Amino acid sequence: MHNCNKSWLNLLFLSMRKIIHIDMDAFYASVEQRDNEALRGKPIAVGYSEARGVVATASYEARKFGVHSAMPSLTAKNKCPGLIFVPPRFEVYHEVSMQIREIFLEYTDLVEPLSLDEAFLDVTVNHKNNPSASLIAKEIQQKIFEKTGLTASAGVSCNKFLAKIASDWKKPNGFFVIPPEEAEKFVENLKIEKFYGVGKVTAQKMHEHRIFTGYDLKQRSETELVKLFGKAGHSLYSNARGIDEREVEPNRITKSISTETTFLQDKNDRILLTVELYHLAKEVMERMQEENFYGKTMTIKVKYADFKQITRSKTLTQKVTEFRQLWPVARDMMKLIDLSEQPVRLLGFGISNAGEEIEKKDTQLELWLF
Ligand code: DCP
Ligand code: MG
């Protein structure tokens, strides 16, 4: 949607922001190699080697064999027979994540973590009054290495879309800047697989429409892109021009908390599945308490043996704050899951819909101020 709000002045302002994206290199694997000398220089995969196991991440030595995140462990073993599997130690990854976050916060409060190992920083204005985002990014990489013994890659540009591409450009231990004046040319040459939100399925569809690069994307109108790709069409249209207006959002509001498990063997016994659900619900409750997030809607997700997926949700009138409120409802929802046709491969549980009380309060406050 192009409208008069997007004046040239607005666009100029947006192109003057200084955004950094930091992403740790082969994160879980690097931590394991750091803490165990015997694993250094070796092809390792963090994850379990069992039948249904998947690789969380692989060391760079293993990636040479084609092993990567989310690959089934069996496939990984076939590709790289000498692959060493290491079980994950989430507490340690979490600890490192907190250490790097502390470093980011020395520079700006505008830090938006995307996962344990990556974050966006808006350093347009920063605590060090350092006008160079590149120097800040390099300093951060240096500090991360000193504090954790691990390397990170950094990308610098004027928006999130470009900064994230930049951090990936020279991995590992990479540093890359996309200056605003070079953005458009840079994006023209970019493969569409690198665009935000373009996974395998979308990429395939783009290829069918003869879109392979940023340049190809730029030839299409916004209306056409929306027709082809739905809502994502708007951001594809902007991104193809090197534009991304999204702000760096610190304390991004949690919208839902969920967890899921894939069974080693498919299950169709309702009692066993209810026991599994109990563990998932316990975990979700713990995380709700940790994050101080309480929602009204509970959702059960089931993936059957043939990969068909269904969800069942129930919304309560009040937020769930205790397990004894949650469990009877979740248990009853489980009774509604059809087990007559196929066994279950994956079970998930989540909670969402925290309501909008806080936002409403803010609006009232604004009225007062006027
Ligand atoms: N991760 C996971 N499952 C995935 C992808 C990632 O468990 N499908 C975990 C393990 C990774 C961590 O998240 O170490 C960070 O993900 P990245 O995509 O940043 O991957 P890496 O840091 O491992 O590698 P890279 O050097 O490419 O950033
Ligand atoms: Mg990473």
XYZ file of C-alpha atoms and ligand atoms in Angstrom, residues 23-29 55-58 60 63 69-70 90 115 117-118 168 171-172, ligand 1:
50
model
C 24.522 -13.944 15.122
C 26.760 -16.453 16.907
C 28.588 -18.959 14.699
C 27.413 -22.594 14.843
C 26.204 -21.653 18.292
C 25.436 -24.863 20.224
C 28.264 -26.726 18.474
C 20.407 -32.228 14.349
C 20.000 -28.947 16.250
C 23.179 -27.624 14.715
C 26.448 -28.889 13.252
C 31.606 -26.211 10.514
C 28.785 -28.825 7.514
C 20.202 -27.925 11.361
C 16.884 -29.837 11.372
C 20.484 -25.641 27.215
C 16.683 -16.353 19.660
C 22.135 -16.549 19.639
C 21.019 -13.560 17.598
C 25.178 -14.048 7.134
C 30.089 -16.265 8.210
C 31.883 -17.452 10.362
N 18.708 -24.426 16.261
C 17.911 -25.559 16.459
N 17.145 -26.044 15.438
C 17.145 -25.422 14.220
C 17.932 -24.278 14.017
C 18.713 -23.804 15.070
O 17.914 -26.117 17.567
N 16.387 -25.905 13.228
C 19.557 -23.939 17.383
C 20.963 -24.500 17.289
C 21.791 -23.347 16.780
C 21.056 -22.145 17.314
O 19.692 -22.527 17.374
O 23.137 -23.429 17.254
C 21.235 -20.911 16.469
O 20.700 -21.095 15.188
P 21.378 -20.501 13.885
O 20.400 -20.631 12.787
O 21.968 -19.159 14.164
O 22.550 -21.543 13.566
P 24.002 -21.651 14.141
O 24.328 -20.553 15.105
O 24.186 -23.018 14.692
O 24.887 -21.545 12.840
P 25.300 -20.250 11.994
O 26.776 -20.145 12.120
O 24.856 -20.554 10.610
O 24.575 -19.088 12.615
